[in-house]
CSV table of C-alpha atoms in Angstrom, one decimal:
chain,number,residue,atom,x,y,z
A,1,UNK,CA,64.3,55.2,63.6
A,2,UNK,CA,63.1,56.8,66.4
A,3,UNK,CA,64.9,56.8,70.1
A,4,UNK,CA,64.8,54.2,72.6
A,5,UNK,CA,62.9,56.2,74.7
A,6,UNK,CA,60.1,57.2,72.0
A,7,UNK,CA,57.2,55.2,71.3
A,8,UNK,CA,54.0,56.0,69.3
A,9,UNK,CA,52.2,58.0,72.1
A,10,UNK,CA,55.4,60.6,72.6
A,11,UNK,CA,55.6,60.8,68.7
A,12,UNK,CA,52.3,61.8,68.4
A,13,UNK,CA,52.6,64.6,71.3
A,14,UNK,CA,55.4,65.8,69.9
A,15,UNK,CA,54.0,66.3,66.4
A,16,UNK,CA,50.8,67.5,68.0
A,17,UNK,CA,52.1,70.0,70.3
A,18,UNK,CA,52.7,73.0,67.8
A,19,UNK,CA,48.9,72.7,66.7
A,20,UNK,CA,47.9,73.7,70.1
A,21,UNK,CA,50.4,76.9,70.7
A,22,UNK,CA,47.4,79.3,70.1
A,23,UNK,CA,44.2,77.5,71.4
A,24,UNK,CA,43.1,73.6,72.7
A,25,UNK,CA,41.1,71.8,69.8
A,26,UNK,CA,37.8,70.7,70.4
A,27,UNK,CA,38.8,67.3,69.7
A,28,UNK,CA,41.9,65.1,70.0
A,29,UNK,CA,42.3,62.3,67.8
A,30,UNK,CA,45.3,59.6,68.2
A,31,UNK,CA,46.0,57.2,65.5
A,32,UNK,CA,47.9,54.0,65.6
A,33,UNK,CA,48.9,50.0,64.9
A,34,UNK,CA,52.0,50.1,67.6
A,35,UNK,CA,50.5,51.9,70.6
A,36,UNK,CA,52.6,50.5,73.5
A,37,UNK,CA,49.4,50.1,75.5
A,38,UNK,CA,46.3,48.3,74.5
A,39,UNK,CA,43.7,49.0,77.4
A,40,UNK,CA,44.8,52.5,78.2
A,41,UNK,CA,43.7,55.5,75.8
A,42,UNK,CA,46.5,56.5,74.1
A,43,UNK,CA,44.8,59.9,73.3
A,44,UNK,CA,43.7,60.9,76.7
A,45,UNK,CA,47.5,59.9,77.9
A,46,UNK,CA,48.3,62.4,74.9
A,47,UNK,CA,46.0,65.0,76.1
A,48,UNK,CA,47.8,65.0,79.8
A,49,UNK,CA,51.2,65.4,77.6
A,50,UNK,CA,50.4,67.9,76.0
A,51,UNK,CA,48.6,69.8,79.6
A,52,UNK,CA,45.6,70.3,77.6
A,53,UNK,CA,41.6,70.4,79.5
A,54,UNK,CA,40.0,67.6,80.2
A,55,UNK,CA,36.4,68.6,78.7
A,56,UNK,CA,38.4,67.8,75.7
A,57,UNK,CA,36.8,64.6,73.7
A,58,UNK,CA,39.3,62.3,72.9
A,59,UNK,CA,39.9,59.1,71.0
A,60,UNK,CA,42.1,56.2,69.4
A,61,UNK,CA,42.2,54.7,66.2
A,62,UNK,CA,43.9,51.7,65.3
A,63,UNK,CA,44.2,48.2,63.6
A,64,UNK,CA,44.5,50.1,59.9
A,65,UNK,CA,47.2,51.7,58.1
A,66,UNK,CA,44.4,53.9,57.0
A,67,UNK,CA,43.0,54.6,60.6
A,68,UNK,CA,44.7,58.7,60.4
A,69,UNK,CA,43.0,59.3,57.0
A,70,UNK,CA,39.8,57.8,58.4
A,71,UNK,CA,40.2,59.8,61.6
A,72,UNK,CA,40.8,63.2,59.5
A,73,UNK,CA,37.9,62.3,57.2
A,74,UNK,CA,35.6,62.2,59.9
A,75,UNK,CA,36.6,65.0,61.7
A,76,UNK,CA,36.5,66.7,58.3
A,77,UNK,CA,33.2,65.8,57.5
A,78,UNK,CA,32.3,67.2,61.4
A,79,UNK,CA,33.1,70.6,60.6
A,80,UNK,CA,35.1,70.9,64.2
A,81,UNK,CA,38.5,72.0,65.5
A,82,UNK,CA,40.5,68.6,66.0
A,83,UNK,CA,43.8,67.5,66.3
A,84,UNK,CA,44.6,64.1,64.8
A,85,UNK,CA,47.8,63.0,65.5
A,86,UNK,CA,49.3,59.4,63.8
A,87,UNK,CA,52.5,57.9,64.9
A,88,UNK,CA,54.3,54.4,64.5
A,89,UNK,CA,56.8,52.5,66.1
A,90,UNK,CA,56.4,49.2,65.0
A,91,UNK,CA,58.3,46.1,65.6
A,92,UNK,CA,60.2,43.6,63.1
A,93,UNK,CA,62.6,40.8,62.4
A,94,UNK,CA,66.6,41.2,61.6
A,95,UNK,CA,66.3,39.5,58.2
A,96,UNK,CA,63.0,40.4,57.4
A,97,UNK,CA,62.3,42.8,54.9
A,98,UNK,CA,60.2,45.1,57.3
A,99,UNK,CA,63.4,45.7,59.0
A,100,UNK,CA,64.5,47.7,56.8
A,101,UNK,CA,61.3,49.3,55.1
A,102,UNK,CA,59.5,50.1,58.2
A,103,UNK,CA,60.5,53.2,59.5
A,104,UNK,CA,59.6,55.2,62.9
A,105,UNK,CA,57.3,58.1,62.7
A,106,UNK,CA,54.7,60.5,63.4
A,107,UNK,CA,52.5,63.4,61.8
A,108,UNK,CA,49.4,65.7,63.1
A,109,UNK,CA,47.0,67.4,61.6
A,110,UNK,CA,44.8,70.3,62.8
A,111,UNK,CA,40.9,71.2,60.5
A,112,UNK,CA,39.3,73.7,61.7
A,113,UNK,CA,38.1,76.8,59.7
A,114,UNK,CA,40.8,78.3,57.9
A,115,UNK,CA,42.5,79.3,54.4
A,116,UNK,CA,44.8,76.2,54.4
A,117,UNK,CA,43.2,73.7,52.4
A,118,UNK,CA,39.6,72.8,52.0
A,119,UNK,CA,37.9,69.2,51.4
A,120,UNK,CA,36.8,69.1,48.0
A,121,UNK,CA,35.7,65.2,47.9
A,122,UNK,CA,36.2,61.9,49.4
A,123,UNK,CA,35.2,58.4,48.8
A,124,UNK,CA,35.9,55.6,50.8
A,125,UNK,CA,35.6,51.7,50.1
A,126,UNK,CA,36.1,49.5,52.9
A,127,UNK,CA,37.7,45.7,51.8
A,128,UNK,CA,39.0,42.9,54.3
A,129,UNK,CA,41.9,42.6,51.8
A,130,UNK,CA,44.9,40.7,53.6
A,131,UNK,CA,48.3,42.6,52.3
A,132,UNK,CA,49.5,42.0,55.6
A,133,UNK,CA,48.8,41.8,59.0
A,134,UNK,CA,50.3,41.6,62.8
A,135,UNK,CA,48.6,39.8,66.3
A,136,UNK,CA,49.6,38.4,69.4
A,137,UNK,CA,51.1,35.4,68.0
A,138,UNK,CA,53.2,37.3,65.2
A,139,UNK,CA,53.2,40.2,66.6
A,140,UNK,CA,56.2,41.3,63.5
A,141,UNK,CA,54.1,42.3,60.0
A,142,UNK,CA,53.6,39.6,58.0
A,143,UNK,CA,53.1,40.7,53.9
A,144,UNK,CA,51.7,38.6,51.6
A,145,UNK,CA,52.9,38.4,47.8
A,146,UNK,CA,53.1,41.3,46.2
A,147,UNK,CA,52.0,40.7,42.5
A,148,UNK,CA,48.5,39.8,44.1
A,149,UNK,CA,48.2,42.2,46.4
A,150,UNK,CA,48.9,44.7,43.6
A,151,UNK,CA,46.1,43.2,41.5
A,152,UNK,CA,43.7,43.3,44.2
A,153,UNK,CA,44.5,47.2,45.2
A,154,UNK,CA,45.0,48.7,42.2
A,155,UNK,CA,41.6,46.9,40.8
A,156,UNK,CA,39.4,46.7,43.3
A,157,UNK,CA,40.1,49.6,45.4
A,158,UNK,CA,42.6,52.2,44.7
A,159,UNK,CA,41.1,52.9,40.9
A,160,UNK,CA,37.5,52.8,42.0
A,161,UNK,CA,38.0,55.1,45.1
A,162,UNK,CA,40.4,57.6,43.3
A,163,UNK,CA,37.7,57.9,40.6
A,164,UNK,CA,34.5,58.6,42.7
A,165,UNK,CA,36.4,60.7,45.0
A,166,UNK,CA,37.4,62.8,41.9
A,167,UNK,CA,33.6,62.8,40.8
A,168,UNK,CA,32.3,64.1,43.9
A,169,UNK,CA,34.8,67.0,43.9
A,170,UNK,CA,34.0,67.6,40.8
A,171,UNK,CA,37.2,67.9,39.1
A,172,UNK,CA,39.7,65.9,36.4
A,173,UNK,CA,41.9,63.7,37.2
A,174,UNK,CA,44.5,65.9,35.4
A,175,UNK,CA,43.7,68.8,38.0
A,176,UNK,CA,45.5,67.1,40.6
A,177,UNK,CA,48.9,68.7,41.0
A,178,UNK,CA,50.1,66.6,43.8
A,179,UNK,CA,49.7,63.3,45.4
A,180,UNK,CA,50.1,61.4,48.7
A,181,UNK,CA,49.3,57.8,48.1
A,182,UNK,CA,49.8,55.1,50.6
A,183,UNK,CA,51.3,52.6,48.4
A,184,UNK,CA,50.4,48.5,49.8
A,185,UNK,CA,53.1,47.0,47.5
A,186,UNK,CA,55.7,49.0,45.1
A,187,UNK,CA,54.3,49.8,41.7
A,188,UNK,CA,50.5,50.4,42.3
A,189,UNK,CA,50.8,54.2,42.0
A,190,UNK,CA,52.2,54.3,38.9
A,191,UNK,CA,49.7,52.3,37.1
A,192,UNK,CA,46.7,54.2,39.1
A,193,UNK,CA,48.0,57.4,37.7
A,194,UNK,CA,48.8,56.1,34.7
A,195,UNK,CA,45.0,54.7,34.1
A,196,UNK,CA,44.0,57.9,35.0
A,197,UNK,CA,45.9,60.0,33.6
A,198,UNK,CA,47.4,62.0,36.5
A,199,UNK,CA,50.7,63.4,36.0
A,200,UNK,CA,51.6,64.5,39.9
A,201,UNK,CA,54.8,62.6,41.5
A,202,UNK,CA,53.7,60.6,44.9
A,203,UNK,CA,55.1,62.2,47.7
A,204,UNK,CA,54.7,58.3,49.8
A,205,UNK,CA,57.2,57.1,47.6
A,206,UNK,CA,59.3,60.2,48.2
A,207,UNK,CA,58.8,59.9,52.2
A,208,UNK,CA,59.6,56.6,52.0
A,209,UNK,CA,62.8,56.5,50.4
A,210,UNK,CA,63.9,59.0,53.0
A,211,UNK,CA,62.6,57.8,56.3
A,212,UNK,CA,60.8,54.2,55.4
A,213,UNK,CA,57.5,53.1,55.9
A,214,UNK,CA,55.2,55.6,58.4
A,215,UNK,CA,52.2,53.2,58.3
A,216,UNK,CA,49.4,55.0,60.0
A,217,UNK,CA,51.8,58.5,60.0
A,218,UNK,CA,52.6,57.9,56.6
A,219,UNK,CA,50.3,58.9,53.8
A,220,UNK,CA,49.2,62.4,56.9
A,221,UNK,CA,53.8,62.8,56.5
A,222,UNK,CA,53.1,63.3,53.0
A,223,UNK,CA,50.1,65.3,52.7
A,224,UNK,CA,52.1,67.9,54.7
A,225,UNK,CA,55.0,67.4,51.5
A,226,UNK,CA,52.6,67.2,48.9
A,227,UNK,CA,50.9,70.9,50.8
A,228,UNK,CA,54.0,72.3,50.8
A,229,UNK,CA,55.1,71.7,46.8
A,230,UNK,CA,51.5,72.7,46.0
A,231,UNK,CA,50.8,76.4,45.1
A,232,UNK,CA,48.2,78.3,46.1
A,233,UNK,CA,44.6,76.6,44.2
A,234,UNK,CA,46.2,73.9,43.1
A,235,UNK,CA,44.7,69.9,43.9
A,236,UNK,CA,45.9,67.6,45.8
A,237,UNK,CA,45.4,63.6,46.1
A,238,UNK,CA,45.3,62.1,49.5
A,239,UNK,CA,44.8,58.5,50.0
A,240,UNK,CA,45.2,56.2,52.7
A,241,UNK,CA,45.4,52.6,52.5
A,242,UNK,CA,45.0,49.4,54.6
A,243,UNK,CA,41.9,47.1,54.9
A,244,UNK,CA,40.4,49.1,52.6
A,245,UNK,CA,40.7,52.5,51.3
A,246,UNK,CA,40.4,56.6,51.8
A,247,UNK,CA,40.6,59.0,49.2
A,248,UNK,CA,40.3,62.9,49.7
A,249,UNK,CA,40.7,65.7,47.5
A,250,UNK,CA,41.4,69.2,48.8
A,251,UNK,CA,42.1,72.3,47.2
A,252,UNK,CA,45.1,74.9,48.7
A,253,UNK,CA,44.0,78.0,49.6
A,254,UNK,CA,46.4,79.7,51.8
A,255,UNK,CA,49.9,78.9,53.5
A,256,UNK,CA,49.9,75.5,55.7
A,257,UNK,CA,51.0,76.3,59.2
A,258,UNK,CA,53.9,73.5,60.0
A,259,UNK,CA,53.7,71.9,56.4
A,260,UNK,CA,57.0,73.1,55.2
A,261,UNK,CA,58.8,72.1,58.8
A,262,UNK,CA,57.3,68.7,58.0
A,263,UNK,CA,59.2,68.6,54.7
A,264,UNK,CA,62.5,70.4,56.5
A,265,UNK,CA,62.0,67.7,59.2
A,266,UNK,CA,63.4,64.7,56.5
A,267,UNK,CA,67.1,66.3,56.2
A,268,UNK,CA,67.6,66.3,60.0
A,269,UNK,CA,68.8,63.3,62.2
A,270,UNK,CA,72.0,61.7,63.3
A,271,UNK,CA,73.4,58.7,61.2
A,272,UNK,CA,73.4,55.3,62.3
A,273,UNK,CA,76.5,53.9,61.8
A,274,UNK,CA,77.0,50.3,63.5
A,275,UNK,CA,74.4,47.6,62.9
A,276,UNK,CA,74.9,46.5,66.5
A,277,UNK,CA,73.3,49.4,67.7
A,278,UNK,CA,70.6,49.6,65.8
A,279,UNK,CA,69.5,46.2,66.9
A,280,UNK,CA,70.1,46.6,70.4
A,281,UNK,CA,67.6,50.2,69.8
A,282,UNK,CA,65.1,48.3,68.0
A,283,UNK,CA,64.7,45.0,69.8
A,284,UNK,CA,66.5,43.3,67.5
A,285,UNK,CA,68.6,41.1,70.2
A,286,UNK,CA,69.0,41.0,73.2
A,287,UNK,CA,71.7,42.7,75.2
A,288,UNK,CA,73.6,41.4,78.6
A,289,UNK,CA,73.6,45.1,80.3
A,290,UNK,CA,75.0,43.5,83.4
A,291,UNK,CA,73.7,44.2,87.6
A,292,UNK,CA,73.5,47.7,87.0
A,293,UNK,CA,70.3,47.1,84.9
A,294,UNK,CA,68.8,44.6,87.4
A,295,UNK,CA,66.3,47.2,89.0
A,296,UNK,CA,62.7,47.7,88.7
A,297,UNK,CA,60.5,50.9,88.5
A,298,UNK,CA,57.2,50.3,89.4
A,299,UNK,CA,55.0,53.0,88.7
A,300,UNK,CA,52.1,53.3,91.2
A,301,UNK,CA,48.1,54.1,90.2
A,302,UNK,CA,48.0,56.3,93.5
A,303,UNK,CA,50.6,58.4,92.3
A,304,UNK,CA,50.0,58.6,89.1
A,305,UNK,CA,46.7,60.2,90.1
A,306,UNK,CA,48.1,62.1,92.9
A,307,UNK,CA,50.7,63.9,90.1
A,308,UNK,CA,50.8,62.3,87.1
A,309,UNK,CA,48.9,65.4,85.5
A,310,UNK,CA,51.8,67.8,86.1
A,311,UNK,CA,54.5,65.0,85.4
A,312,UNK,CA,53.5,64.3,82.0
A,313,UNK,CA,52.8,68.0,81.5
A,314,UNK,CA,55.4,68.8,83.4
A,315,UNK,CA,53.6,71.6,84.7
A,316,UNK,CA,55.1,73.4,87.8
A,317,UNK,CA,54.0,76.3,90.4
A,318,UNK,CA,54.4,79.8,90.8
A,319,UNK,CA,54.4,80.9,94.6
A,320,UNK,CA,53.0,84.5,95.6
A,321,UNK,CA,56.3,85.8,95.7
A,322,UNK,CA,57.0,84.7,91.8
A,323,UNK,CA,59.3,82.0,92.8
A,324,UNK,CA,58.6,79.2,89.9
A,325,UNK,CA,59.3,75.4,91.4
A,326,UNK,CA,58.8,71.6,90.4
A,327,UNK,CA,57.7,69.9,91.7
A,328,UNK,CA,55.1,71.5,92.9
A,329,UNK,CA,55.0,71.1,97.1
A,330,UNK,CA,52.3,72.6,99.6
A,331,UNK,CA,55.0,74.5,101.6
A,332,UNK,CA,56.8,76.6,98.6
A,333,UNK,CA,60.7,76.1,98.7
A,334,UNK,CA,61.1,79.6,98.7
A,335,UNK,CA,62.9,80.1,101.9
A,336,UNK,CA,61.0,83.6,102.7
A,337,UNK,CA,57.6,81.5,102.7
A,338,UNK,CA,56.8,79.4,105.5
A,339,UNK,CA,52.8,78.2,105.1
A,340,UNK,CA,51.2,76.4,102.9
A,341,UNK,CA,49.8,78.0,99.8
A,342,UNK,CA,48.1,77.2,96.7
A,343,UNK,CA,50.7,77.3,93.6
A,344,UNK,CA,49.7,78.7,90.3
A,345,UNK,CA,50.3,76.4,87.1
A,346,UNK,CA,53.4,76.9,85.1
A,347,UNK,CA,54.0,74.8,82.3
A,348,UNK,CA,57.7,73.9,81.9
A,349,UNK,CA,57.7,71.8,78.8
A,350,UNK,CA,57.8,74.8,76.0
A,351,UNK,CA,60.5,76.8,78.2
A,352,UNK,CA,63.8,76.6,76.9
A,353,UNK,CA,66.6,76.5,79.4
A,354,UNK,CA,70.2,76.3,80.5
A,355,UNK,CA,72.6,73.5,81.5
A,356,UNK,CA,74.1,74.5,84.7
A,357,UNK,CA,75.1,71.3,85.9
A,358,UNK,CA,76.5,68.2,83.5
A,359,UNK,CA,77.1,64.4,84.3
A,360,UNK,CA,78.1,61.8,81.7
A,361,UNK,CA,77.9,58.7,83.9
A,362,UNK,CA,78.7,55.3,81.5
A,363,UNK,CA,78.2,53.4,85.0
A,364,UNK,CA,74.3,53.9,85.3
A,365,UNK,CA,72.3,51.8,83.2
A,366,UNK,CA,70.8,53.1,79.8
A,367,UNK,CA,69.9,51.5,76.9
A,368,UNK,CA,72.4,54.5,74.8
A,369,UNK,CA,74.8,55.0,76.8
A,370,UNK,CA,76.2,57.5,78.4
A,371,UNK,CA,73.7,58.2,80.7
A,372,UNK,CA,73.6,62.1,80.4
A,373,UNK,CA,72.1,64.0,83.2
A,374,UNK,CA,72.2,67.4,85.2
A,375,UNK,CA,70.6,70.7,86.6
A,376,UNK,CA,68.6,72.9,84.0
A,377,UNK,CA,67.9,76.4,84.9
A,378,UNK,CA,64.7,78.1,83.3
A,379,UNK,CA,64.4,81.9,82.9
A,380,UNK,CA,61.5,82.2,85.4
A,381,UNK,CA,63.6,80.7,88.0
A,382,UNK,CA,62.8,77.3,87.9
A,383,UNK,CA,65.8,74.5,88.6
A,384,UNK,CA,65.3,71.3,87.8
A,385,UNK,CA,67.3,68.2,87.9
A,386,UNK,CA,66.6,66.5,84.3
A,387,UNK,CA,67.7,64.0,82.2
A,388,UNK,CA,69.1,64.6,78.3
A,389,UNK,CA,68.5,62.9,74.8
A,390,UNK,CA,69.8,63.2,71.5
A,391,UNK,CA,73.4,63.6,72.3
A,392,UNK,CA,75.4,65.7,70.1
A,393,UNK,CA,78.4,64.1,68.9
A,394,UNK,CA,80.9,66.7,70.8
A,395,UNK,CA,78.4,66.0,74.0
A,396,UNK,CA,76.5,68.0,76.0
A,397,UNK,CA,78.1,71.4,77.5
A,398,UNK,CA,77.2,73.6,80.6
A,399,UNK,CA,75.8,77.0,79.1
A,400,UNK,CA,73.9,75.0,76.5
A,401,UNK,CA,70.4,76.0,76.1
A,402,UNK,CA,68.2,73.1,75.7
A,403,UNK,CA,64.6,72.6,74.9
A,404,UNK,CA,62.2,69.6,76.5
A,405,UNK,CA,60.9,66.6,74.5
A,406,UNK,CA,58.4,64.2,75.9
A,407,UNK,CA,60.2,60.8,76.1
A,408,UNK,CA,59.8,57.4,78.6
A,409,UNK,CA,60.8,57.6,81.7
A,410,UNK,CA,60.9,54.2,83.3
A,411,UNK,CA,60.2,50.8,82.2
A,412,UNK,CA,59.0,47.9,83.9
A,413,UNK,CA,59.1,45.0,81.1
A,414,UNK,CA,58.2,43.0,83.8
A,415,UNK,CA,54.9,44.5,84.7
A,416,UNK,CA,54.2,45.7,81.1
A,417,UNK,CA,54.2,49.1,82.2
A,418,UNK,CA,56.0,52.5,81.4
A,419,UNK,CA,56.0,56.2,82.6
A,420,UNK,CA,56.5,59.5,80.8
A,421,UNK,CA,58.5,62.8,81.2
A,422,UNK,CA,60.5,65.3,79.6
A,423,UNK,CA,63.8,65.1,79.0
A,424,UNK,CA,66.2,67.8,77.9
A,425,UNK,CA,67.4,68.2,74.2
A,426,UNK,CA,69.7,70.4,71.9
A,427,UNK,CA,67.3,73.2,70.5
A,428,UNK,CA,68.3,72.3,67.1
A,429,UNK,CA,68.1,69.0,65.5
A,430,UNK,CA,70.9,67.4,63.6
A,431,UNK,CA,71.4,67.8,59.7
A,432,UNK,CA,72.1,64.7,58.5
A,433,UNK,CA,74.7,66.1,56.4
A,434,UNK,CA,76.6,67.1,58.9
A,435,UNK,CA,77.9,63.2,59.8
């Protein structure tokens, strides 16, 4: 499960934002069935996160489990330089099955022109088939039976499309050396491969028994597995799933950049070990957090305009002296300068830096308490006053180095709204076998 303070849209930039290290995509893609906001592109929030140009295209997919595969055929298919990025957070019922299946996730893709892997063929069918569904009123999944719904895929879509997709790459269905198929109910795999005659393991079923359900993130999570077992000209099966179908075959031609970090990604985390806390992260009751939580943040338009850019890239300024500062301000805070000048962009968010100040307050409100917070010195001088996530279990000391994550800021339940900004993290990430 993901944080309290991670939703679909940080997911996403997180996953996205080592695909853009060496150069901007032409396109940015963001994929979806939990976005937190439903009249506010998710993608061109994502492209502000990440402090990428604006003559960047950008869109959103959603309302499909198979909108990431769609959104990376078609970007195939265009021959161009995109990032597509899928993430879910998704909500569910204590008691309900979903609550434990479903887990929270995300995964990016970059195509482009490259020796990684190269489209061989596709097929898609599209079918209105009801295996489950969510909507204002149940906003929670809702699954149908699973004996029909395995009937229906396996016959009607999953064979058909596996088959023609094969055809039109022109290869057997015994070439394919891995898989990574987005399973609607338990079982349909193995009788598709069986049919056919395909011998690979499904890297979904693998993902899933590690970190649940992905939905839109999940059959992209395991094409990154599936690249990584694969050796060099070998075939691999994608397919996603969900009011309809996507199939793809590529062949691997060269190393993946990121694919084995996806894979390495599964065996880090911290262990949840009281129920009660994973409902309270999850929305699965309701928690009295007392007067200390009755405030409201109300994020203003004009400001958002005004700086939102550099907050949610957390971009800061140089002065002509060298002096790095955020935020940024007309008058530098460089005591030497005295008159307003124009600040050159520095971009904080892939700066490591240093805990110089630490305060672990359990008196002001969090939904994971404590409430760690403190000063954060950067190597080109910058000092910034910042909160911190993913608490180690010895706690945060000063003389840690950190690195920045993008995470949610403020919410106002209230108004429906919430803001973004990084937050200081331990550089390295958990094992799980370490609790």
């Amino acid at each position: 499960m993901a944080g309290w303070d991670e939703d679909p849209l940080t997911m996403a930039a997180e996953a996205a934002r080592v695909l853009i290290a060496d150069s901007p995509p032409e396109a940015l893609r963001f994929a979806s069935t939990s976005a937190y906001f439903t009249d506010r592109g998710q993608a061109g929030a994502m492209l502000d996160i990440l402090a990428l140009p604006r003559h960047i295209r950008t869109s959103d997919a959603a309302n499909s489990r198979r909108a990431g595969t769609s959104a990376l055929l078609e970007a195939l298919l265009g021959q161009r330089e995109e990032v597509i990025a899928a993430a879910e957070k998704r909500e569910t019922v204590p008691g309900n099955s979903a609550n434990l299946s479903f887990g929270d996730g995300a995964a990016a893709v970059r195509t482009g022109v490259g020796k990684g892997a190269q489209l061989l063929g596709h097929a898609t069918i599209t079918h209105d088939l009801v295996d489950r569904y969510s909507s204002r009123e149940h906003p929670a999944s809702y699954s149908y039976e699973e004996r029909f719904i395995r009937e229906v895929a396996i016959a009607e879509l999953l064979l058909p499309a596996i088959t023609a997709a094969l055809d039109n790459a022109g290869i057997a269905a015994g070439d394919i050396a891995q898989a990574a198929v987005a399973e609607p109910a338990g079982g349909c795999w193995a009788a598709v491969s069986r049919k056919l005659g395909i011998a690979a393991s499904n890297h979904c079923a693998t993902l899933e028994e590690q970190a649940g359900d992905l939905g839109v993130a999940h059959p992209l999570y395991a094409l990154g597995m599936a690249l990584t077992a694969a050796a060099i000209g070998e075939h691999v099966l994608l397919v996603g799933f969900g009011s309809g179908v996507d199939a793809l075959v590529f062949r691997k031609d060269g190393e993946i950049p990121g694919a084995a970090e996806m894979a390495e990604a599964l065996s880090q985390g911290e262990r949840l070990e009281r129920i009660t806390r994973f409902l309270s992260l999850t929305g699965g009751i309701e928690m009295d957090w007392g007067m200390r939580a009755e405030f409201a943040q109300k994020a203003q338009a004009t400001v958002l305009e005004r700086v939102g850019r550099d907050m949610a890239g957390f971009v800061g300024g140089r002065d002509s002296l060298g002096n790095v500062q955020f935020p940024k301000s007309s008058i530098p805070v460089n005591p030497a300068l005295n008159r307003p000048e124009e600040l050159v962009d520095v971009r904080l968010a892939e700066e490591n830096g240093t805990i110089v100040s630490l305060t672990s307050d359990r008196l002001n409100f969090t939904p994971d308490p404590p409430f760690d917070f403190g000063l954060v010195q950067f190597a080109n001088g910058a000092r910034v006053l910042m909160e911190m996530v993913d608490r180690p279990p010895e706690g945060f000391t000063i003389g840690q180095e950190v690195c920045m994550r993008p995470r949610i800021k403020s919410l106002n339940r209230a108004l429906g709204f919430r803001t973004y900004f990084w937050k200081a993290a331990p550089v390295a990430r958990p094992q799980l076998g370490d609790a």
